[in-house]
Structures are given as structure tokens and as C-alpha cells.
């Protein structure tokens, strides 16, 4: 898929068919994440992937108000920031954001449905306990991943570019 096409095609998908996602596709998505830029090439992103253990997947899903659709995902990619390797908090959070967007675009290329979950950060402590992740890692987001249903996701609107412009001299 051409890059602009993928950027346009990406949309949050919140309905999954229940079919399994290929392990190889998940690996390609994670690798795409690691190709993101990061301050000083620090690569402070870390991933906890939950796919096989459906009980654990449901327990993590239950940590967000969006649990109904998250429980139907086949895979959850929990994205962490390694605080011990971090050199500048804001810049490292931005790098993790770039990593997440790369993964969302890769999921689009793989014809998978994906949704960036931020609300779950309210229950980051519970997610940590479930995953048994050390507290040097801070949860940045969870990506819900699954084969999409045939129903087309309605496109969200965007502000006209003019409204986003502060200056163009
Ligand atoms: C930081 C961040 C947090 C988000 N958290 C959630 C979330 O918790 N639940 C959810 O359903 N969507 C979440 N989203 C997805 C947004 O709702 C979505 O990107 C936005 O409405 C635009 O729609 P689109 O992704 O289809 O273009 C989040 C997106 C971002 C970037």
C-alpha cells in the first residue's frame, strides 16, 4: 500500500471478527514500531503482547471502560516506556507515540483492525499487576488488534487544515 493511502485508510477499528491474527503479522507490526524515530535513538519502547492467554486478555480488557469491544480483540499490545533508559520524559513519550502510530499503520497494511487505547491508563497499576511488569516500565497505551468485521468503520471527521494553522509565512 502506498504511504498516503495507508495514512488515509487507517482508522480506529472497534469491531473484530474473532478470527486469530497470525503471529508473523504481529511480529511485523512490532518491528514496524521499533523503526520509529526516538530522541538520541534511545528506543525506550517496550512491548507486552497478550494473545494466547485469553483469560489474561479479558482481565486486561476489563481495566478499561471500553472492555466490551476490547474483550473481542485477538491480541493486545501493551506499550511501555522504560523509565530507566529514558533521557527526557516528554521526548521519550513522543517517541513512543511515533512507535504506536507506526504499528497502527502496519496493522492497516496487514488489513487488521486496531485501536489505540488511552483510557486504560487510569488503571495502569492493575494492568501492571496482571502482566507482572516491573515498575521501571510505565504504561503508555494498549493497542487492541483483531481481524476486522466486514462492517465498514465510519470515518471520523477532521478539522479543516486552515483551523490547525497558526502561521504560514
Ligand atoms: C492518545 C490516544 C488515546 C486514545 N484512547 C482511546 C480509548 O481509550 N478508547 C478508544 O476507543 N479510542 C481511543 N483512541 C482513539 C481515538 O478515539 C481516535 O483516534 C479518534 O477518535 C480519531 O478516530 P480515528 O482513529 O478513526 O481516525 C485514542 C487515541 C489516542 C491518540
mmCIF file of C-alpha atoms and ligand atoms in Angstrom:
data_model
loop_
_atom_site.group_PDB
_atom_site.id
_atom_site.type_symbol
_atom_site.label_atom_id
_atom_site.label_comp_id
_atom_site.label_asym_id
_atom_site.label_seq_id
_atom_site.Cartn_x
_atom_site.Cartn_y
_atom_site.Cartn_z
ATOM 1 C CA UNK A 1 0.000 0.000 0.000
ATOM 2 C CA UNK A 2 1.280 3.440 -0.865
ATOM 3 C CA UNK A 3 2.063 5.531 2.219
ATOM 4 C CA UNK A 4 -0.531 8.289 1.789
ATOM 5 C CA UNK A 5 -3.127 5.619 1.063
ATOM 6 C CA UNK A 6 -2.244 3.827 4.313
ATOM 7 C CA UNK A 7 -2.370 7.092 6.268
ATOM 8 C CA UNK A 8 -5.832 7.769 4.828
ATOM 9 C CA UNK A 9 -7.033 4.184 5.303
ATOM 10 C CA UNK A 10 -6.002 3.948 8.970
ATOM 11 C CA UNK A 11 -8.937 4.302 11.316
ATOM 12 C CA UNK A 12 -9.694 3.075 14.812
ATOM 13 C CA UNK A 13 -11.413 -0.289 14.431
ATOM 14 C CA UNK A 14 -13.533 -1.350 17.401
ATOM 15 C CA UNK A 15 -15.226 -4.448 15.988
ATOM 16 C CA UNK A 16 -13.361 -7.713 15.491
ATOM 17 C CA UNK A 17 -14.466 -10.945 13.838
ATOM 18 C CA UNK A 18 -12.864 -13.222 16.421
ATOM 19 C CA UNK A 19 -10.571 -14.892 13.879
ATOM 20 C CA UNK A 20 -6.982 -15.280 15.052
ATOM 21 C CA UNK A 21 -4.273 -12.869 13.952
ATOM 22 C CA UNK A 22 -1.135 -14.506 12.510
ATOM 23 C CA UNK A 23 1.842 -14.415 14.857
ATOM 24 C CA UNK A 24 4.060 -13.372 11.936
ATOM 25 C CA UNK A 25 1.844 -10.327 11.323
ATOM 26 C CA UNK A 26 2.132 -9.307 14.983
ATOM 27 C CA UNK A 27 5.908 -9.604 14.723
ATOM 28 C CA UNK A 28 5.964 -7.399 11.595
ATOM 29 C CA UNK A 29 3.791 -4.834 13.387
ATOM 30 C CA UNK A 30 6.115 -4.792 16.422
ATOM 31 C CA UNK A 31 9.143 -4.464 14.129
ATOM 32 C CA UNK A 32 7.479 -1.521 12.361
ATOM 33 C CA UNK A 33 7.065 0.062 15.807
ATOM 34 C CA UNK A 34 10.768 -0.267 16.502
ATOM 35 C CA UNK A 35 11.581 1.589 13.265
ATOM 36 C CA UNK A 36 10.108 4.793 14.723
ATOM 37 C CA UNK A 37 12.415 7.725 15.457
ATOM 38 C CA UNK A 38 13.398 8.337 19.088
ATOM 39 C CA UNK A 39 15.421 11.013 20.871
ATOM 40 C CA UNK A 40 19.121 10.040 20.827
ATOM 41 C CA UNK A 41 17.886 6.790 19.240
ATOM 42 C CA UNK A 42 17.013 5.713 22.777
ATOM 43 C CA UNK A 43 14.338 3.202 21.620
ATOM 44 C CA UNK A 44 12.692 3.322 25.031
ATOM 45 C CA UNK A 45 9.531 1.474 23.909
ATOM 46 C CA UNK A 46 8.858 -1.946 25.387
ATOM 47 C CA UNK A 47 6.029 -4.325 24.499
ATOM 48 C CA UNK A 48 3.972 -6.850 26.411
ATOM 49 C CA UNK A 49 1.921 -8.919 23.972
ATOM 50 C CA UNK A 50 -1.096 -10.893 25.115
ATOM 51 C CA UNK A 51 -2.686 -13.204 22.556
ATOM 52 C CA UNK A 52 -2.601 -16.852 23.603
ATOM 53 C CA UNK A 53 -3.742 -16.329 27.195
ATOM 54 C CA UNK A 54 -7.361 -15.251 26.586
ATOM 55 C CA UNK A 55 -8.157 -15.159 30.308
ATOM 56 C CA UNK A 56 -5.379 -12.596 30.795
ATOM 57 C CA UNK A 57 -6.555 -10.716 27.693
ATOM 58 C CA UNK A 58 -10.075 -10.434 29.138
ATOM 59 C CA UNK A 59 -8.713 -9.350 32.538
ATOM 60 C CA UNK A 60 -6.741 -6.550 30.876
ATOM 61 C CA UNK A 61 -9.760 -5.600 28.764
ATOM 62 C CA UNK A 62 -11.752 -5.292 31.984
ATOM 63 C CA UNK A 63 -9.389 -2.481 33.059
ATOM 64 C CA UNK A 64 -10.965 -0.090 30.570
ATOM 65 C CA UNK A 65 -14.474 1.292 30.195
ATOM 66 C CA UNK A 66 -14.144 0.108 26.560
ATOM 67 C CA UNK A 67 -13.986 -3.515 27.720
ATOM 68 C CA UNK A 68 -16.888 -4.667 25.540
ATOM 69 C CA UNK A 69 -15.013 -4.220 22.291
ATOM 70 C CA UNK A 70 -11.527 -4.791 23.735
ATOM 71 C CA UNK A 71 -12.528 -8.261 25.002
ATOM 72 C CA UNK A 72 -13.287 -9.212 21.373
ATOM 73 C CA UNK A 73 -9.753 -8.347 20.221
ATOM 74 C CA UNK A 74 -7.487 -11.287 19.416
ATOM 75 C CA UNK A 75 -4.340 -9.608 20.646
ATOM 76 C CA UNK A 76 -3.372 -6.735 22.939
ATOM 77 C CA UNK A 77 -0.058 -4.944 22.562
ATOM 78 C CA UNK A 78 0.708 -3.139 25.820
ATOM 79 C CA UNK A 79 3.217 -0.392 25.096
ATOM 80 C CA UNK A 80 5.548 0.675 27.894
ATOM 81 C CA UNK A 81 8.229 3.312 28.310
ATOM 82 C CA UNK A 82 11.432 2.174 30.000
ATOM 83 C CA UNK A 83 11.933 4.934 32.587
ATOM 84 C CA UNK A 84 15.446 3.753 33.470
ATOM 85 C CA UNK A 85 16.551 4.199 29.860
ATOM 86 C CA UNK A 86 14.682 7.497 29.445
ATOM 87 C CA UNK A 87 16.728 10.697 28.932
ATOM 88 C CA UNK A 88 13.896 13.242 28.520
ATOM 89 C CA UNK A 89 10.371 12.331 29.553
ATOM 90 C CA UNK A 90 8.409 14.397 27.010
ATOM 91 C CA UNK A 91 10.660 13.469 24.094
ATOM 92 C CA UNK A 92 10.539 9.805 25.050
ATOM 93 C CA UNK A 93 6.725 9.896 25.278
ATOM 94 C CA UNK A 94 6.705 11.444 21.801
ATOM 95 C CA UNK A 95 8.925 8.615 20.547
ATOM 96 C CA UNK A 96 6.523 6.047 21.981
ATOM 97 C CA UNK A 97 3.689 7.881 20.186
ATOM 98 C CA UNK A 98 5.610 7.609 16.909
ATOM 99 C CA UNK A 99 6.164 3.900 17.606
ATOM 100 C CA UNK A 100 2.440 3.389 18.225
ATOM 101 C CA UNK A 101 1.485 5.216 15.018
ATOM 102 C CA UNK A 102 3.953 3.048 13.053
ATOM 103 C CA UNK A 103 2.252 -0.028 14.498
ATOM 104 C CA UNK A 104 -1.211 1.283 13.607
ATOM 105 C CA UNK A 105 -0.087 1.929 10.029
ATOM 106 C CA UNK A 106 1.491 -1.524 9.866
ATOM 107 C CA UNK A 107 -1.783 -3.041 11.135
ATOM 108 C CA UNK A 108 -3.570 -1.178 8.304
ATOM 109 C CA UNK A 109 -1.116 -2.662 5.793
ATOM 110 C CA UNK A 110 -1.813 -6.110 7.300
ATOM 111 C CA UNK A 111 -5.577 -5.492 6.840
ATOM 112 C CA UNK A 112 -6.090 -5.825 10.580
ATOM 113 C CA UNK A 113 -8.304 -3.712 12.793
ATOM 114 C CA UNK A 114 -6.557 -1.795 15.548
ATOM 115 C CA UNK A 115 -7.438 0.749 18.195
ATOM 116 C CA UNK A 116 -5.140 2.867 20.365
ATOM 117 C CA UNK A 117 -6.408 2.682 23.963
ATOM 118 C CA UNK A 118 -5.508 5.517 26.293
ATOM 119 C CA UNK A 119 -8.376 5.370 28.786
ATOM 120 C CA UNK A 120 -6.884 2.187 30.218
ATOM 121 C CA UNK A 121 -4.034 4.304 31.652
ATOM 122 C CA UNK A 122 -6.435 5.128 34.512
ATOM 123 C CA UNK A 123 -5.949 1.505 35.593
ATOM 124 C CA UNK A 124 -2.233 1.210 34.716
ATOM 125 C CA UNK A 125 -1.475 -0.172 38.193
ATOM 126 C CA UNK A 126 -3.961 -3.021 37.706
ATOM 127 C CA UNK A 127 -2.606 -3.769 34.227
ATOM 128 C CA UNK A 128 0.926 -3.885 35.684
ATOM 129 C CA UNK A 129 -0.172 -6.376 38.346
ATOM 130 C CA UNK A 130 -1.869 -8.602 35.771
ATOM 131 C CA UNK A 131 1.163 -8.581 33.483
ATOM 132 C CA UNK A 132 3.677 -8.725 36.360
ATOM 133 C CA UNK A 133 5.668 -5.914 34.746
ATOM 134 C CA UNK A 134 8.389 -4.167 36.797
ATOM 135 C CA UNK A 135 7.653 -0.573 37.817
ATOM 136 C CA UNK A 136 10.644 0.750 35.841
ATOM 137 C CA UNK A 137 8.211 0.473 32.903
ATOM 138 C CA UNK A 138 5.365 2.972 32.520
ATOM 139 C CA UNK A 139 2.261 2.061 30.536
ATOM 140 C CA UNK A 140 1.787 4.442 27.580
ATOM 141 C CA UNK A 141 -1.066 2.712 25.750
ATOM 142 C CA UNK A 142 -2.587 -0.589 24.803
ATOM 143 C CA UNK A 143 -3.296 -1.444 21.173
ATOM 144 C CA UNK A 144 -6.286 -3.711 20.575
ATOM 145 C CA UNK A 145 -5.754 -5.802 17.479
ATOM 146 C CA UNK A 146 -8.015 -8.182 15.587
ATOM 147 C CA UNK A 147 -9.346 -9.216 12.235
ATOM 148 C CA UNK A 148 -11.963 -6.594 11.375
ATOM 149 C CA UNK A 149 -15.577 -7.480 10.676
ATOM 150 C CA UNK A 150 -16.987 -6.751 7.242
ATOM 151 C CA UNK A 151 -18.859 -3.724 8.583
ATOM 152 C CA UNK A 152 -17.043 -0.581 7.473
ATOM 153 C CA UNK A 153 -15.780 1.707 10.219
ATOM 154 C CA UNK A 154 -17.349 5.161 9.856
ATOM 155 C CA UNK A 155 -14.716 7.742 9.034
ATOM 156 C CA UNK A 156 -14.107 10.335 11.742
ATOM 157 C CA UNK A 157 -14.067 13.938 10.668
ATOM 158 C CA UNK A 158 -11.080 16.264 10.679
ATOM 159 C CA UNK A 159 -10.830 20.000 11.230
ATOM 160 C CA UNK A 160 -10.007 21.835 8.028
ATOM 161 C CA UNK A 161 -6.249 22.355 7.772
ATOM 162 C CA UNK A 162 -6.880 26.114 7.971
ATOM 163 C CA UNK A 163 -8.079 25.694 11.586
ATOM 164 C CA UNK A 164 -4.861 23.896 12.520
ATOM 165 C CA UNK A 165 -2.600 26.590 11.100
ATOM 166 C CA UNK A 166 -1.062 29.135 13.437
ATOM 167 C CA UNK A 167 1.284 30.604 10.886
ATOM 168 C CA UNK A 168 2.329 30.078 7.279
ATOM 169 C CA UNK A 169 4.568 32.945 6.259
HETATM 170 C C1 LIG B 1 -3.756 9.107 22.937
HETATM 171 C C2 LIG B 1 -4.974 8.406 22.394
HETATM 172 C C3 LIG B 1 -5.822 7.750 23.255
HETATM 173 C C4 LIG B 1 -6.948 7.067 22.779
HETATM 174 N N1 LIG B 1 -7.706 6.349 23.636
HETATM 175 C C5 LIG B 1 -8.774 5.655 23.170
HETATM 176 C C6 LIG B 1 -9.523 4.815 24.047
HETATM 177 O O1 LIG B 1 -9.226 4.674 25.237
HETATM 178 N N2 LIG B 1 -10.600 4.170 23.536
HETATM 179 C C7 LIG B 1 -10.944 4.254 22.201
HETATM 180 O O2 LIG B 1 -11.922 3.624 21.808
HETATM 181 N N3 LIG B 1 -10.237 5.037 21.341
HETATM 182 C C8 LIG B 1 -9.152 5.715 21.798
HETATM 183 N N4 LIG B 1 -8.390 6.464 20.924
HETATM 184 C C9 LIG B 1 -8.755 6.527 19.503
HETATM 185 C C10 LIG B 1 -9.386 7.889 19.166
HETATM 186 O O3 LIG B 1 -10.678 7.949 19.712
HETATM 187 C C11 LIG B 1 -9.393 8.053 17.636
HETATM 188 O O4 LIG B 1 -8.075 8.017 17.149
HETATM 189 C C12 LIG B 1 -10.043 9.364 17.188
HETATM 190 O O5 LIG B 1 -11.398 9.404 17.542
HETATM 191 C C13 LIG B 1 -9.925 9.565 15.688
HETATM 192 O O6 LIG B 1 -10.508 8.476 15.007
HETATM 193 P P1 LIG B 1 -9.663 7.557 14.009
HETATM 194 O O7 LIG B 1 -8.552 6.902 14.792
HETATM 195 O O8 LIG B 1 -10.637 6.535 13.483
HETATM 196 O O9 LIG B 1 -9.105 8.433 12.926
HETATM 197 C C14 LIG B 1 -7.249 7.115 21.380
HETATM 198 C C15 LIG B 1 -6.373 7.775 20.519
HETATM 199 C C16 LIG B 1 -5.238 8.393 21.005
HETATM 200 C C17 LIG B 1 -4.286 9.039 20.033
#
